[in-house]
mmCIF file of C-alpha atoms in Angstrom:
data_model
loop_
_atom_site.group_PDB
_atom_site.id
_atom_site.type_symbol
_atom_site.label_atom_id
_atom_site.label_comp_id
_atom_site.label_asym_id
_atom_site.label_seq_id
_atom_site.Cartn_x
_atom_site.Cartn_y
_atom_site.Cartn_z
ATOM 1 C CA MET B 1 27.804 11.438 -19.696
ATOM 2 C CA SER B 2 31.078 10.760 -17.884
ATOM 3 C CA VAL B 3 31.180 9.800 -14.248
ATOM 4 C CA ARG B 4 32.930 13.076 -13.425
ATOM 5 C CA LEU B 5 30.121 15.157 -14.918
ATOM 6 C CA PHE B 6 27.492 13.023 -13.216
ATOM 7 C CA LEU B 7 29.174 13.485 -9.836
ATOM 8 C CA ARG B 8 29.442 17.200 -10.480
ATOM 9 C CA ASP B 9 25.729 17.465 -11.272
ATOM 10 C CA THR B 10 24.856 15.362 -8.244
ATOM 11 C CA SER B 11 26.986 17.601 -6.022
ATOM 12 C CA THR B 12 25.322 20.688 -7.502
ATOM 13 C CA VAL B 13 21.822 19.385 -6.769
ATOM 14 C CA PHE B 14 22.845 18.227 -3.299
ATOM 15 C CA SER B 15 24.262 21.658 -2.450
ATOM 16 C CA ARG B 16 21.135 23.366 -3.772
ATOM 17 C CA GLU B 17 18.947 21.195 -1.548
ATOM 18 C CA PHE B 18 21.127 21.044 1.556
ATOM 19 C CA VAL B 19 22.301 24.647 1.946
ATOM 20 C CA PRO B 20 18.803 25.911 2.905
ATOM 21 C CA VAL B 21 18.720 23.211 5.603
ATOM 22 C CA LEU B 22 21.956 24.534 7.097
ATOM 23 C CA ARG B 23 20.548 28.034 7.095
ATOM 24 C CA GLU B 24 17.493 26.910 9.060
ATOM 25 C CA PRO B 25 18.692 24.165 11.453
ATOM 26 C CA LEU B 26 15.599 24.589 13.612
ATOM 27 C CA GLY B 27 13.622 23.113 10.749
ATOM 28 C CA LEU B 28 15.330 19.764 11.389
ATOM 29 C CA LEU B 29 14.208 19.798 15.004
ATOM 30 C CA PHE B 30 10.696 20.706 13.915
ATOM 31 C CA THR B 31 10.514 17.666 11.623
ATOM 32 C CA MET B 32 11.645 15.539 14.571
ATOM 33 C CA GLY B 33 8.807 16.775 16.760
ATOM 34 C CA GLN B 34 6.801 13.556 16.680
ATOM 35 C CA PRO B 35 9.742 11.159 17.317
ATOM 36 C CA LEU B 36 10.981 13.344 20.193
ATOM 37 C CA LEU B 37 7.536 13.418 21.771
ATOM 38 C CA PHE B 38 7.296 9.645 21.634
ATOM 39 C CA LEU B 39 10.837 9.302 22.986
ATOM 40 C CA PHE B 40 10.304 11.525 26.020
ATOM 41 C CA LEU B 41 6.580 11.072 26.697
ATOM 42 C CA PHE B 42 5.779 7.525 25.560
ATOM 43 C CA GLY B 43 9.151 5.891 26.220
ATOM 44 C CA PRO B 44 9.083 6.479 30.004
ATOM 45 C CA LEU B 45 5.773 4.620 30.157
ATOM 46 C CA LEU B 46 7.609 1.521 28.944
ATOM 47 C CA ALA B 47 10.542 1.997 31.307
ATOM 48 C CA GLY B 48 8.692 0.412 34.207
ATOM 49 C CA THR B 49 7.438 -2.580 32.236
ATOM 50 C CA GLN B 50 9.058 -5.955 31.758
ATOM 51 C CA SER B 51 11.581 -6.356 28.947
ATOM 52 C CA PHE B 52 10.193 -6.985 25.494
ATOM 53 C CA GLU B 53 11.327 -10.109 23.628
ATOM 54 C CA GLY B 54 14.107 -10.728 26.151
ATOM 55 C CA GLN B 55 16.082 -7.606 25.193
ATOM 56 C CA GLY B 56 16.702 -6.320 28.723
ATOM 57 C CA SER B 57 15.795 -2.659 29.095
ATOM 58 C CA PRO B 58 12.653 -1.623 27.176
ATOM 59 C CA TRP B 59 14.746 1.188 25.686
ATOM 60 C CA GLN B 60 16.699 -1.417 23.699
ATOM 61 C CA TRP B 61 13.390 -2.382 22.115
ATOM 62 C CA PHE B 62 11.863 1.071 21.806
ATOM 63 C CA VAL B 63 14.675 3.236 20.361
ATOM 64 C CA PRO B 64 15.012 1.284 17.073
ATOM 65 C CA GLY B 65 11.265 1.656 16.611
ATOM 66 C CA ILE B 66 11.569 5.422 17.052
ATOM 67 C CA LEU B 67 14.229 5.518 14.334
ATOM 68 C CA ILE B 68 11.954 3.655 11.933
ATOM 69 C CA MET B 69 9.112 6.022 12.796
ATOM 70 C CA MET B 70 11.398 8.940 11.997
ATOM 71 C CA CYS B 71 12.370 7.301 8.718
ATOM 72 C CA LEU B 72 8.730 6.884 7.746
ATOM 73 C CA SER B 73 7.731 10.431 8.643
ATOM 74 C CA GLY B 74 10.863 11.985 7.083
ATOM 75 C CA PRO B 75 11.948 10.476 3.740
ATOM 76 C CA MET B 76 8.396 9.410 2.934
ATOM 77 C CA MET B 77 7.425 13.095 2.961
ATOM 78 C CA ALA B 78 10.583 14.178 1.099
ATOM 79 C CA GLY B 79 8.641 14.601 -2.121
ATOM 80 C CA TYR B 80 6.792 17.557 -0.654
ATOM 81 C CA SER B 81 9.660 19.925 -1.502
ATOM 82 C CA LEU B 82 9.712 18.641 -5.080
ATOM 83 C CA LEU B 83 5.948 19.045 -5.299
ATOM 84 C CA VAL B 84 6.228 22.664 -4.158
ATOM 85 C CA GLU B 85 8.807 23.311 -6.882
ATOM 86 C CA LEU B 86 6.632 21.625 -9.488
ATOM 87 C CA ILE B 87 3.616 23.711 -8.534
ATOM 88 C CA GLY B 88 5.641 26.932 -8.336
ATOM 89 C CA GLY B 89 7.449 26.337 -11.634
ATOM 90 C CA SER B 90 11.011 26.449 -10.291
ATOM 91 C CA MET B 91 11.551 22.806 -11.237
ATOM 92 C CA GLU B 92 10.848 23.625 -14.879
ATOM 93 C CA ARG B 93 13.787 26.042 -14.847
ATOM 94 C CA MET B 94 16.055 23.262 -13.616
ATOM 95 C CA LEU B 95 14.863 20.909 -16.345
ATOM 96 C CA VAL B 96 16.059 23.242 -19.107
ATOM 97 C CA THR B 97 19.597 23.261 -17.653
ATOM 98 C CA PRO B 98 22.254 20.723 -18.732
ATOM 99 C CA LEU B 99 21.950 18.940 -15.377
ATOM 100 C CA ASN B 100 21.582 15.195 -15.671
ATOM 101 C CA ARG B 101 18.064 14.231 -14.599
ATOM 102 C CA THR B 102 19.216 11.135 -12.779
ATOM 103 C CA ALA B 103 21.625 13.356 -10.852
ATOM 104 C CA MET B 104 18.636 15.480 -9.844
ATOM 105 C CA LEU B 105 17.149 12.442 -8.120
ATOM 106 C CA VAL B 106 20.416 11.209 -6.608
ATOM 107 C CA GLY B 107 21.329 14.666 -5.277
ATOM 108 C CA ARG B 108 17.954 15.060 -3.597
ATOM 109 C CA THR B 109 18.194 11.539 -2.197
ATOM 110 C CA MET B 110 21.665 12.224 -0.769
ATOM 111 C CA LYS B 111 20.251 15.216 1.066
ATOM 112 C CA GLU B 112 17.661 12.959 2.721
ATOM 113 C CA PHE B 113 20.449 10.487 3.501
ATOM 114 C CA VAL B 114 22.505 13.085 5.397
ATOM 115 C CA ILE B 115 19.510 14.460 7.288
ATOM 116 C CA LEU B 116 18.356 10.995 8.301
ATOM 117 C CA LEU B 117 21.785 10.105 9.679
ATOM 118 C CA ALA B 118 22.023 13.347 11.652
ATOM 119 C CA GLN B 119 18.573 12.911 13.145
ATOM 120 C CA ALA B 120 19.214 9.259 14.021
ATOM 121 C CA ALA B 121 22.456 10.172 15.767
ATOM 122 C CA LEU B 122 20.622 12.815 17.805
ATOM 123 C CA ILE B 123 17.870 10.402 18.842
ATOM 124 C CA ILE B 124 20.430 7.809 19.973
ATOM 125 C CA ALA B 125 22.417 10.409 21.914
ATOM 126 C CA LEU B 126 19.286 11.627 23.698
ATOM 127 C CA ALA B 127 18.194 8.065 24.499
ATOM 128 C CA VAL B 128 21.454 7.072 26.222
ATOM 129 C CA PRO B 129 20.775 9.110 29.422
ATOM 130 C CA LEU B 130 17.305 7.560 29.535
ATOM 131 C CA GLY B 131 18.701 4.026 29.763
ATOM 132 C CA PHE B 132 19.473 2.994 26.199
ATOM 133 C CA ARG B 133 22.749 1.058 25.917
ATOM 134 C CA PRO B 134 23.835 0.942 22.260
ATOM 135 C CA HIS B 135 25.900 -1.897 20.848
ATOM 136 C CA LEU B 136 28.225 0.149 18.604
ATOM 137 C CA PRO B 137 28.819 -2.344 15.734
ATOM 138 C CA GLY B 138 25.136 -3.213 15.731
ATOM 139 C CA VAL B 139 24.107 0.446 15.768
ATOM 140 C CA LEU B 140 26.369 1.241 12.811
ATOM 141 C CA THR B 141 25.007 -1.709 10.837
ATOM 142 C CA GLY B 142 21.456 -0.761 11.779
ATOM 143 C CA LEU B 143 22.002 2.827 10.635
ATOM 144 C CA ALA B 144 23.304 1.543 7.301
ATOM 145 C CA ILE B 145 20.098 -0.448 6.805
ATOM 146 C CA LEU B 146 18.064 2.556 7.911
ATOM 147 C CA VAL B 147 19.757 4.774 5.323
ATOM 148 C CA VAL B 148 19.183 2.247 2.524
ATOM 149 C CA PHE B 149 15.527 2.032 3.491
ATOM 150 C CA GLY B 150 15.251 5.816 3.744
ATOM 151 C CA ILE B 151 16.775 6.309 0.291
ATOM 152 C CA GLY B 152 14.155 3.983 -1.164
ATOM 153 C CA LEU B 153 11.300 5.744 0.621
ATOM 154 C CA GLY B 154 12.601 9.154 -0.452
ATOM 155 C CA SER B 155 12.832 8.086 -4.089
ATOM 156 C CA LEU B 156 9.303 6.685 -4.016
ATOM 157 C CA SER B 157 8.127 9.940 -2.466
ATOM 158 C CA PHE B 158 9.652 11.876 -5.374
ATOM 159 C CA VAL B 159 7.860 9.586 -7.831
ATOM 160 C CA LEU B 160 4.569 10.226 -6.054
ATOM 161 C CA ALA B 161 5.191 13.978 -6.111
ATOM 162 C CA ILE B 162 5.764 13.899 -9.879
ATOM 163 C CA ALA B 163 2.610 11.854 -10.408
ATOM 164 C CA SER B 164 0.628 14.246 -8.184
ATOM 165 C CA SER B 165 1.594 17.419 -10.027
ATOM 166 C CA PRO B 166 0.088 19.955 -10.426
ATOM 167 C CA SER B 167 -2.707 19.668 -7.841
ATOM 168 C CA GLY B 168 -0.807 17.675 -5.203
ATOM 169 C CA ASN B 169 -3.969 16.004 -3.929
ATOM 170 C CA LEU B 170 -2.713 12.520 -4.789
ATOM 171 C CA PHE B 171 0.483 13.065 -2.798
ATOM 172 C CA TYR B 172 -1.288 14.120 0.387
ATOM 173 C CA GLY B 173 -3.892 11.388 0.106
ATOM 174 C CA VAL B 174 -1.511 8.499 -0.568
ATOM 175 C CA THR B 175 1.094 9.484 2.037
ATOM 176 C CA GLN B 176 -1.501 9.772 4.785
ATOM 177 C CA LEU B 177 -3.215 6.564 3.667
ATOM 178 C CA VAL B 178 0.043 4.585 3.620
ATOM 179 C CA LEU B 179 2.047 6.177 6.440
ATOM 180 C CA PHE B 180 -0.053 5.280 9.465
ATOM 181 C CA PRO B 181 -0.921 1.675 8.503
ATOM 182 C CA LEU B 182 2.775 0.971 7.813
ATOM 183 C CA MET B 183 3.687 2.487 11.165
ATOM 184 C CA LEU B 184 0.990 0.830 13.253
ATOM 185 C CA LEU B 185 1.413 -2.591 11.627
ATOM 186 C CA SER B 186 5.181 -2.592 12.128
ATOM 187 C CA GLY B 187 5.043 -2.664 15.926
ATOM 188 C CA VAL B 188 7.175 0.440 16.465
ATOM 189 C CA LEU B 189 5.275 1.379 19.626
ATOM 190 C CA LEU B 190 4.073 -1.914 21.089
ATOM 191 C CA PRO B 191 4.879 -5.570 20.314
ATOM 192 C CA MET B 192 2.554 -7.052 17.719
ATOM 193 C CA ASP B 193 2.314 -10.113 19.990
ATOM 194 C CA PHE B 194 -0.143 -8.063 22.033
ATOM 195 C CA GLY B 195 -2.595 -7.986 19.107
ATOM 196 C CA PRO B 196 -5.078 -10.551 17.782
ATOM 197 C CA ALA B 197 -4.050 -13.232 15.294
ATOM 198 C CA TRP B 198 -5.390 -11.383 12.248
ATOM 199 C CA LEU B 199 -3.384 -8.279 13.164
ATOM 200 C CA GLN B 200 -0.212 -10.319 13.591
ATOM 201 C CA ALA B 201 -0.807 -11.918 10.192
ATOM 202 C CA ALA B 202 -1.215 -8.490 8.592
ATOM 203 C CA ALA B 203 2.012 -7.337 10.256
ATOM 204 C CA THR B 204 4.005 -10.165 8.677
ATOM 205 C CA LEU B 205 2.981 -8.838 5.232
ATOM 206 C CA ASN B 206 4.345 -5.398 6.096
ATOM 207 C CA PRO B 207 7.979 -4.958 4.921
ATOM 208 C CA VAL B 208 8.545 -2.350 7.625
ATOM 209 C CA THR B 209 7.901 -5.004 10.304
ATOM 210 C CA HIS B 210 10.912 -7.017 9.166
ATOM 211 C CA ILE B 211 13.124 -3.922 9.053
ATOM 212 C CA VAL B 212 12.051 -2.961 12.581
ATOM 213 C CA GLU B 213 12.855 -6.442 13.855
ATOM 214 C CA ALA B 214 16.254 -6.320 12.142
ATOM 215 C CA GLU B 215 17.041 -2.965 13.758
ATOM 216 C CA ARG B 216 16.115 -4.257 17.201
ATOM 217 C CA ALA B 217 18.258 -7.342 16.777
ATOM 218 C CA LEU B 218 21.246 -5.318 15.577
ATOM 219 C CA PHE B 219 20.951 -2.664 18.277
ATOM 220 C CA SER B 220 21.130 -5.473 20.831
ATOM 221 C CA GLY B 221 24.146 -7.050 19.119
ATOM 222 C CA ARG B 222 22.311 -10.134 17.790
ATOM 223 C CA PHE B 223 23.921 -10.259 14.341
ATOM 224 C CA ALA B 224 23.095 -13.940 13.824
ATOM 225 C CA ASP B 225 19.354 -13.366 14.197
ATOM 226 C CA LEU B 226 17.481 -14.365 11.028
ATOM 227 C CA SER B 227 15.445 -11.158 11.201
ATOM 228 C CA VAL B 228 18.613 -9.226 10.287
ATOM 229 C CA LEU B 229 18.784 -10.983 6.927
ATOM 230 C CA TYR B 230 15.098 -10.361 6.209
ATOM 231 C CA GLY B 231 15.416 -6.717 7.185
ATOM 232 C CA MET B 232 18.427 -6.198 4.925
ATOM 233 C CA LEU B 233 16.657 -7.835 2.005
ATOM 234 C CA TRP B 234 13.523 -5.723 2.380
ATOM 235 C CA ALA B 235 15.513 -2.508 2.762
ATOM 236 C CA CYS B 236 17.454 -3.303 -0.420
ATOM 237 C CA VAL B 237 14.250 -4.164 -2.281
ATOM 238 C CA VAL B 238 12.613 -0.859 -1.293
ATOM 239 C CA ALA B 239 15.764 1.072 -2.289
ATOM 240 C CA ALA B 240 16.111 -0.710 -5.627
ATOM 241 C CA VAL B 241 12.461 -0.215 -6.557
ATOM 242 C CA GLY B 242 12.498 3.413 -5.437
ATOM 243 C CA LEU B 243 15.659 4.350 -7.311
ATOM 244 C CA ALA B 244 14.546 2.531 -10.465
ATOM 245 C CA MET B 245 11.131 4.197 -10.506
ATOM 246 C CA GLY B 246 12.550 7.588 -9.544
ATOM 247 C CA THR B 247 15.225 7.525 -12.242
ATOM 248 C CA ARG B 248 12.657 6.532 -14.830
ATOM 249 C CA ALA B 249 10.293 9.307 -13.768
ATOM 250 C CA MET B 250 13.052 11.924 -13.950
ATOM 251 C CA ARG B 251 14.277 10.761 -17.348
ATOM 252 C CA ARG B 252 10.812 10.656 -18.859
ATOM 253 C CA GLY B 253 10.261 14.270 -17.886
ATOM 254 C CA ILE B 254 7.982 16.114 -15.536
#
């Protein structure tokens, strides 16, 4: 298939997935319920504390963690829509069309990419009046890493949805089993230095921890920090594995 046809199929799938989002913009705010609650109800509790890791205002430390939390609770659950289509049978109608199956994955992933960027921009804008002072080049670089990571999580979520069809029990069980440990062990809410040694050791094995640390360094303008390199590498690894597995799952059939 030519590149032109692939791009056309990708655009078709993207439009199919994204148009319903535009028709129901309140749904985006609903999916951001948890990050917004933490931003406005948990964040002020940190405002009166000492700075974390020498980053000045606690908001400089906390806002990147909120973005990672949003990434985990958003793209990781992206496969739910695919699972609904698989159970309802609408996905089978798409599979008999001439659409390229890889384009089906890429189009869906692009939709998650756009939503993630829009939500991240909103969180940052709301955090500025609270005391967050973004470093623009660092924020843009951090958002790029966040999108790469989100694309990988979204692709893995689609793979899990395909493997869970038709009951869906596997999808719900795995996402809930994986989501909260990844979140809690990444230090998005409190520094892992506050925990015991065994918890800190477990956190170092969590890829999300390194991405969180990279985001915090970038949002504070510390481009030379070694954590930035580790975060980039882990985000690229997650994206590469997710896209490879997702493309294979789509091509093999559902």
